Amino acid sequence: MSSPEGTRAPGAGVPPQETTGPARRLLGVPRQRNRTESSGDDMSTASVDPPTGTLAFVESPVQLLNVLEWAHTAEAGALTVVVLSPHDPMTRGQLRRMAELARDEGHTVRWEEARGGPTAPLRTVGGLTPLLRRAHRIVLGDPFSRYVQLLLTLTKARDLVVVDDGTATMEFIGQLARGERLVRWHRHGSGRGARDLLFAPFANTARRRLTPAPEGARRARAIGLFSSMPVEVPPGVQVTTNDFAWTRARFGPPLLTRGTDIVGTSLVETGVVDADRYLEAVRSLARAHGATRYFAHRRESTDKLRRLAAETGLEIVRPDLPLELIARRGPIGRLILSFPSTVVHTLPLALRGTEVEVAVCDIDPAWLTEHASPRAQGFLDGVTGTAREVRRLPGTAEPKGLATG
């Protein structure tokens, strides 16, 4: 295992994101370890039919972590995990580290360059079709993914399991219960562009496949949800609680520092929160609570992180694994500060039995951009309001401009 800091090097600064070829050197920024990215040839790509007939599709490190948690809880045995590789270098790097852990657990990992050019989708779907036809159970991490929705139309598996994809799971279950189209919560507008209309038949089929069959239906299908999120599922969905048992058994307990750590968010990158407002909020939190480190979200831009380091003095850390594993390994601060995000639900579970405290700061409506979805504020409030085992920062101790609810 590498150090918990992942790509961090001593001496402050923001590591650049992974690049293909020689690593770029930014002024005042430490060099970062680079991993092979060109073809994914360090992963198994053979069409191996697992003994259990279980096929899992993931597109992010958190999804793969939760597949491992599900396999541990369900005692599912060996399965085949298909990584539909994204473009983002930091996400790819974390996925490769998670893939190593999956292989250590006895699972087969099939790395697909699913977005590697105009012919990649056809090549990927063609290569996966035999596996899809043989599998009796499909485990998926992102029901909003067009790739996953397309693949769901090609399988006859009657056992479908959705594992957490962070807070997006809450929105998925809500839309499923209401019979709505599957649309990510931060998307603005109707989302009915030309590509949406072209893909609509596949999306509708996928939604039907993920909807429990009515009672008494001739061909019953099992729909399962493996989640650590507070959700109210529609009738017919079987829920299993994800309490991060595998993570706690595999890592830790962590070494605790005396400091405070801040967890970053990609709300600026998704166009929900204004960048200047966000930086001011982080600066105020760091000053009020004596924070020294900032764990960057994998999608945060290098330019924003460089500016944040310069204006706050925080040490920027780009983790090489999901934060739940980083925190469980340690070292980690005794207080972790976060904005509304998945970690306010998952970190208390992963760190159960330790002395680490997680605190959450709400997003002030004034921070939202004019491009933010009308649903954004309500969704973010719901993420914070339903979090268990976390401390809401008291209003009297809150930096100016931060809402505490």
Short mmCIF file of C-alpha atoms in Angstrom, two decimals, residues 2-304:
data_model
loop_
_atom_site.label_atom_id
_atom_site.label_comp_id
_atom_site.label_asym_id
_atom_site.label_seq_id
_atom_site.Cartn_x
_atom_site.Cartn_y
_atom_site.Cartn_z
CA SER A 2 1.15 3.50 -0.67
CA SER A 3 0.89 6.19 1.98
CA PRO A 4 -2.60 7.52 2.80
CA GLU A 5 -1.70 10.77 1.12
CA GLY A 6 -1.62 8.99 -2.22
CA THR A 7 -0.12 11.50 -4.65
CA ARG A 8 0.91 14.06 -2.05
CA ALA A 9 4.56 14.95 -1.59
CA PRO A 10 6.14 16.96 1.26
CA GLY A 11 6.34 20.68 0.79
CA ALA A 12 2.78 21.90 0.13
CA GLY A 13 1.29 22.53 -3.27
CA VAL A 14 -1.15 20.75 -5.53
CA PRO A 15 -0.09 17.67 -7.48
CA PRO A 16 -1.06 17.75 -11.15
CA GLN A 17 -3.51 15.19 -12.40
CA GLU A 18 -2.22 12.01 -14.00
CA THR A 19 -1.13 12.40 -17.58
CA THR A 20 -0.45 9.99 -20.37
CA GLY A 21 3.25 9.92 -21.04
CA PRO A 22 5.81 11.78 -18.89
CA ALA A 23 4.33 13.58 -15.91
CA ARG A 24 3.96 17.34 -16.32
CA ARG A 25 5.78 19.57 -13.86
CA LEU A 26 3.85 22.61 -12.67
CA LEU A 27 5.64 25.52 -11.05
CA GLY A 28 5.86 24.94 -7.30
CA VAL A 29 4.07 21.61 -7.54
CA PRO A 30 5.64 18.28 -6.49
CA ARG A 31 5.96 15.51 -9.06
CA GLN A 32 3.29 12.85 -9.05
CA ARG A 33 3.61 9.15 -9.68
CA ASN A 34 2.27 8.20 -13.11
CA ARG A 35 0.54 4.94 -14.04
CA THR A 36 0.18 3.17 -17.37
CA GLU A 37 -2.95 4.47 -19.07
CA SER A 38 -2.75 3.73 -22.74
CA SER A 39 -4.50 0.41 -23.12
CA GLY A 40 -5.37 -1.02 -19.73
CA ASP A 41 -3.16 -4.04 -20.53
CA ASP A 42 -2.27 -4.46 -16.86
CA MET A 43 -5.82 -5.75 -16.32
CA SER A 44 -7.41 -9.01 -17.32
CA THR A 45 -9.49 -8.65 -20.48
CA ALA A 46 -10.35 -12.30 -21.05
CA SER A 47 -14.02 -13.18 -21.20
CA VAL A 48 -14.04 -15.28 -18.04
CA ASP A 49 -17.39 -16.66 -16.94
CA PRO A 50 -17.26 -16.53 -13.12
CA PRO A 51 -18.47 -19.52 -11.11
CA THR A 52 -21.35 -17.50 -9.66
CA GLY A 53 -22.45 -16.02 -12.99
CA THR A 54 -22.36 -12.57 -11.40
CA LEU A 55 -21.31 -9.63 -13.55
CA ALA A 56 -20.66 -6.17 -12.07
CA PHE A 57 -20.32 -2.88 -13.97
CA VAL A 58 -18.50 0.08 -12.40
CA GLU A 59 -17.36 3.47 -13.64
CA SER A 60 -15.95 5.03 -10.46
CA PRO A 61 -13.76 3.99 -7.51
CA VAL A 62 -16.65 4.36 -5.04
CA GLN A 63 -18.82 2.05 -7.13
CA LEU A 64 -16.07 -0.58 -7.14
CA LEU A 65 -15.59 -0.21 -3.39
CA ASN A 66 -19.29 -0.82 -2.87
CA VAL A 67 -19.25 -3.85 -5.15
CA LEU A 68 -16.53 -5.30 -2.89
CA GLU A 69 -18.64 -4.45 0.16
CA TRP A 70 -21.67 -6.13 -1.42
CA ALA A 71 -19.71 -9.27 -2.35
CA HIS A 72 -18.43 -9.49 1.24
CA THR A 73 -21.87 -9.03 2.81
CA ALA A 74 -23.71 -11.29 0.36
CA GLU A 75 -20.96 -13.93 0.49
CA ALA A 76 -21.24 -13.91 -3.27
CA GLY A 77 -17.94 -15.62 -4.01
CA ALA A 78 -15.87 -14.73 -7.07
CA LEU A 79 -17.42 -12.44 -9.66
CA THR A 80 -16.35 -10.60 -12.78
CA VAL A 81 -16.03 -6.83 -12.42
CA VAL A 82 -16.15 -4.85 -15.66
CA VAL A 83 -14.57 -1.41 -15.38
CA LEU A 84 -16.06 0.94 -17.98
CA SER A 85 -13.09 3.25 -17.88
CA PRO A 86 -13.72 7.02 -17.91
CA HIS A 87 -11.42 9.69 -19.36
CA ASP A 88 -10.61 11.52 -16.12
CA PRO A 89 -7.00 10.67 -15.11
CA MET A 90 -7.57 10.86 -11.35
CA THR A 91 -10.61 8.59 -11.57
CA ARG A 92 -8.65 6.13 -13.69
CA GLY A 93 -5.82 6.11 -11.19
CA GLN A 94 -8.12 5.38 -8.26
CA LEU A 95 -9.94 2.72 -10.29
CA ARG A 96 -6.66 0.93 -10.97
CA ARG A 97 -5.82 0.88 -7.26
CA MET A 98 -9.31 -0.42 -6.46
CA ALA A 99 -8.97 -3.03 -9.21
CA GLU A 100 -5.82 -4.31 -7.48
CA LEU A 101 -7.79 -4.76 -4.27
CA ALA A 102 -10.58 -6.54 -6.16
CA ARG A 103 -8.13 -8.98 -7.68
CA ASP A 104 -6.60 -9.56 -4.23
CA GLU A 105 -10.09 -10.61 -3.11
CA GLY A 106 -10.22 -13.25 -5.85
CA HIS A 107 -12.41 -11.40 -8.35
CA THR A 108 -11.77 -11.14 -12.07
CA VAL A 109 -11.32 -7.58 -13.32
CA ARG A 110 -12.00 -6.77 -16.94
CA TRP A 111 -10.81 -3.28 -17.92
CA GLU A 112 -12.68 -1.80 -20.87
CA GLU A 113 -11.50 1.36 -22.66
CA ALA A 114 -15.18 2.09 -23.15
CA ARG A 115 -14.62 5.70 -24.17
CA GLY A 116 -11.42 5.29 -26.15
CA GLY A 117 -12.58 6.63 -29.50
CA PRO A 118 -15.62 6.59 -31.80
CA THR A 119 -15.54 2.80 -32.25
CA ALA A 120 -15.02 2.03 -28.56
CA PRO A 121 -18.72 1.69 -27.60
CA LEU A 122 -19.40 -0.81 -30.40
CA ARG A 123 -16.26 -2.77 -29.55
CA THR A 124 -17.06 -2.75 -25.82
CA VAL A 125 -20.68 -3.81 -26.22
CA GLY A 126 -19.74 -6.53 -28.69
CA GLY A 127 -17.09 -7.93 -26.39
CA LEU A 128 -19.39 -7.94 -23.37
CA THR A 129 -22.44 -9.46 -25.03
CA PRO A 130 -21.45 -13.12 -24.38
CA LEU A 131 -20.88 -12.34 -20.68
CA LEU A 132 -24.18 -10.50 -20.45
CA ARG A 133 -26.08 -13.42 -21.95
CA ARG A 134 -24.52 -15.95 -19.54
CA ALA A 135 -24.82 -13.91 -16.33
CA HIS A 136 -27.71 -14.69 -14.00
CA ARG A 137 -27.06 -11.67 -11.79
CA ILE A 138 -26.05 -8.10 -12.75
CA VAL A 139 -24.59 -5.71 -10.18
CA LEU A 140 -24.36 -2.07 -11.22
CA GLY A 141 -23.11 1.09 -9.64
CA ASP A 142 -24.62 3.84 -11.79
CA PRO A 143 -28.18 3.37 -13.06
CA PHE A 144 -27.98 6.86 -14.62
CA SER A 145 -25.11 5.79 -16.91
CA ARG A 146 -26.10 5.52 -20.56
CA TYR A 147 -23.55 2.76 -20.96
CA VAL A 148 -25.11 0.73 -18.17
CA GLN A 149 -28.62 1.40 -19.45
CA LEU A 150 -27.62 0.14 -22.88
CA LEU A 151 -25.99 -3.00 -21.44
CA LEU A 152 -29.10 -3.75 -19.37
CA THR A 153 -31.08 -4.16 -22.58
CA LEU A 154 -28.74 -6.99 -23.65
CA THR A 155 -29.02 -9.26 -20.63
CA LYS A 156 -31.72 -11.72 -19.63
CA ALA A 157 -30.60 -11.77 -15.99
CA ARG A 158 -33.57 -11.60 -13.63
CA ASP A 159 -31.50 -10.68 -10.57
CA LEU A 160 -30.39 -7.03 -10.59
CA VAL A 161 -28.55 -5.35 -7.73
CA VAL A 162 -27.80 -1.62 -7.51
CA VAL A 163 -24.93 -0.66 -5.22
CA ASP A 164 -24.31 2.84 -3.95
CA ASP A 165 -22.97 5.49 -6.29
CA GLY A 166 -22.85 8.03 -3.49
CA THR A 167 -25.69 10.44 -2.94
CA ALA A 168 -26.92 9.81 -6.50
CA THR A 169 -28.49 6.65 -5.09
CA MET A 170 -30.96 8.78 -3.13
CA GLU A 171 -32.11 10.51 -6.31
CA PHE A 172 -32.30 7.23 -8.22
CA ILE A 173 -34.61 5.63 -5.67
CA GLY A 174 -36.80 8.75 -5.54
CA GLN A 175 -37.18 8.84 -9.31
CA LEU A 176 -37.83 5.09 -9.45
CA ALA A 177 -40.57 5.36 -6.82
CA ARG A 178 -42.19 8.26 -8.70
CA GLY A 179 -41.91 6.56 -12.09
CA GLU A 180 -39.80 9.40 -13.48
CA ARG A 181 -37.05 9.42 -16.08
CA LEU A 182 -33.60 8.71 -14.63
CA VAL A 183 -31.88 12.12 -14.66
CA ARG A 184 -28.95 13.19 -12.49
CA TRP A 185 -29.96 15.70 -9.83
CA HIS A 186 -27.49 18.43 -10.88
CA ARG A 187 -28.56 18.52 -14.52
CA HIS A 188 -30.32 21.75 -15.43
CA GLY A 189 -33.34 22.01 -17.67
CA SER A 190 -35.39 19.29 -19.29
CA GLY A 191 -32.45 17.21 -20.49
CA ARG A 192 -34.29 16.38 -23.72
CA GLY A 193 -31.67 17.23 -26.30
CA ALA A 194 -31.07 15.30 -29.50
CA ARG A 195 -28.86 12.71 -27.81
CA ASP A 196 -31.41 12.22 -25.02
CA LEU A 197 -34.19 11.65 -27.52
CA LEU A 198 -32.05 9.22 -29.52
CA PHE A 199 -31.19 7.24 -26.41
CA ALA A 200 -34.68 7.41 -24.88
CA PRO A 201 -35.77 3.86 -25.91
CA PHE A 202 -32.75 2.32 -24.14
CA ALA A 203 -33.24 4.51 -21.05
CA ASN A 204 -36.93 3.56 -20.86
CA THR A 205 -36.11 -0.13 -21.18
CA ALA A 206 -33.48 0.12 -18.45
CA ARG A 207 -35.91 1.90 -16.12
CA ARG A 208 -38.47 -0.85 -16.67
CA ARG A 209 -35.83 -3.50 -15.95
CA LEU A 210 -34.97 -1.74 -12.69
CA THR A 211 -38.62 -1.41 -11.65
CA PRO A 212 -39.94 -4.30 -9.53
CA ALA A 213 -42.45 -6.47 -11.34
CA PRO A 214 -46.03 -6.12 -10.10
CA GLU A 215 -47.21 -8.70 -7.60
CA GLY A 216 -48.34 -11.87 -9.33
CA ALA A 217 -46.37 -11.17 -12.51
CA ARG A 218 -45.62 -14.29 -14.54
CA ARG A 219 -41.90 -13.54 -14.84
CA ALA A 220 -40.74 -12.19 -11.53
CA ARG A 221 -37.44 -10.38 -11.29
CA ALA A 222 -35.43 -9.60 -8.18
CA ILE A 223 -34.39 -5.96 -7.71
CA GLY A 224 -31.96 -5.34 -4.87
CA LEU A 225 -30.38 -2.23 -3.41
CA PHE A 226 -27.16 -2.32 -1.38
CA SER A 227 -26.87 1.06 0.28
CA SER A 228 -25.60 3.09 3.20
CA MET A 229 -27.88 5.97 2.20
CA PRO A 230 -31.18 6.76 3.98
CA VAL A 231 -33.70 5.79 1.33
CA GLU A 232 -37.34 4.79 1.18
CA VAL A 233 -37.63 2.20 -1.54
CA PRO A 234 -40.73 1.33 -3.56
CA PRO A 235 -42.44 -2.01 -2.86
CA GLY A 236 -40.59 -4.97 -4.31
CA VAL A 237 -37.06 -3.62 -3.89
CA GLN A 238 -35.01 -5.65 -1.42
CA VAL A 239 -32.67 -3.45 0.64
CA THR A 240 -29.44 -4.62 2.24
CA THR A 241 -27.57 -2.17 4.46
CA ASN A 242 -23.99 -1.35 3.55
CA ASP A 243 -22.19 -0.79 6.86
CA PHE A 244 -18.66 -1.00 5.38
CA ALA A 245 -17.89 -4.28 7.11
CA TRP A 246 -15.28 -5.22 4.48
CA THR A 247 -13.49 -1.89 4.83
CA ARG A 248 -13.34 -2.16 8.63
CA ALA A 249 -12.10 -5.74 8.46
CA ARG A 250 -9.51 -5.01 5.75
CA PHE A 251 -8.04 -1.73 7.02
CA GLY A 252 -7.22 0.05 10.23
CA PRO A 253 -7.82 1.04 12.88
CA PRO A 254 -6.30 4.33 11.75
CA LEU A 255 -3.61 6.43 13.35
CA LEU A 256 -5.24 9.68 14.47
CA THR A 257 -3.60 13.08 14.28
CA ARG A 258 -4.44 16.06 16.48
CA GLY A 259 -5.45 18.15 13.50
CA THR A 260 -8.60 18.76 11.47
CA ASP A 261 -9.08 17.67 7.86
CA ILE A 262 -11.46 19.12 5.26
CA VAL A 263 -13.06 16.97 2.56
CA GLY A 264 -13.37 18.64 -0.81
CA THR A 265 -16.31 18.55 -3.19
CA SER A 266 -16.78 18.84 -6.96
CA LEU A 267 -19.85 21.08 -6.68
CA VAL A 268 -17.91 23.87 -8.40
CA GLU A 269 -16.92 21.59 -11.28
CA THR A 270 -20.52 20.43 -11.78
CA GLY A 271 -21.68 24.05 -12.00
CA VAL A 272 -23.74 23.99 -8.79
CA VAL A 273 -21.66 26.25 -6.52
CA ASP A 274 -19.80 29.47 -7.34
CA ALA A 275 -16.02 29.06 -7.16
CA ASP A 276 -15.33 32.28 -5.22
CA ARG A 277 -18.01 31.49 -2.65
CA TYR A 278 -16.65 27.98 -2.23
CA LEU A 279 -13.07 29.12 -1.68
CA GLU A 280 -14.22 31.68 0.88
CA ALA A 281 -16.18 28.97 2.71
CA VAL A 282 -13.17 26.64 2.81
CA ARG A 283 -10.93 29.47 4.02
CA SER A 284 -13.40 30.34 6.79
CA LEU A 285 -13.75 26.71 7.89
CA ALA A 286 -10.00 26.20 7.96
CA ARG A 287 -9.48 29.33 10.04
CA ALA A 288 -12.31 28.59 12.48
CA HIS A 289 -11.42 24.93 13.08
CA GLY A 290 -7.66 24.89 12.66
CA ALA A 291 -7.72 22.63 9.60
CA THR A 292 -4.39 21.78 8.00
CA ARG A 293 -5.21 19.35 5.18
CA TYR A 294 -7.71 19.34 2.33
CA PHE A 295 -8.58 15.98 0.75
CA ALA A 296 -9.47 16.81 -2.84
CA HIS A 297 -12.33 15.18 -4.68
CA ARG A 298 -11.06 13.27 -7.70
CA ARG A 299 -12.94 15.63 -10.05
CA GLU A 300 -11.66 18.90 -8.62
CA SER A 301 -9.63 20.88 -11.12
CA THR A 302 -5.93 21.51 -10.64
CA ASP A 303 -6.39 25.26 -11.17
CA LYS A 304 -8.97 25.47 -8.39
#
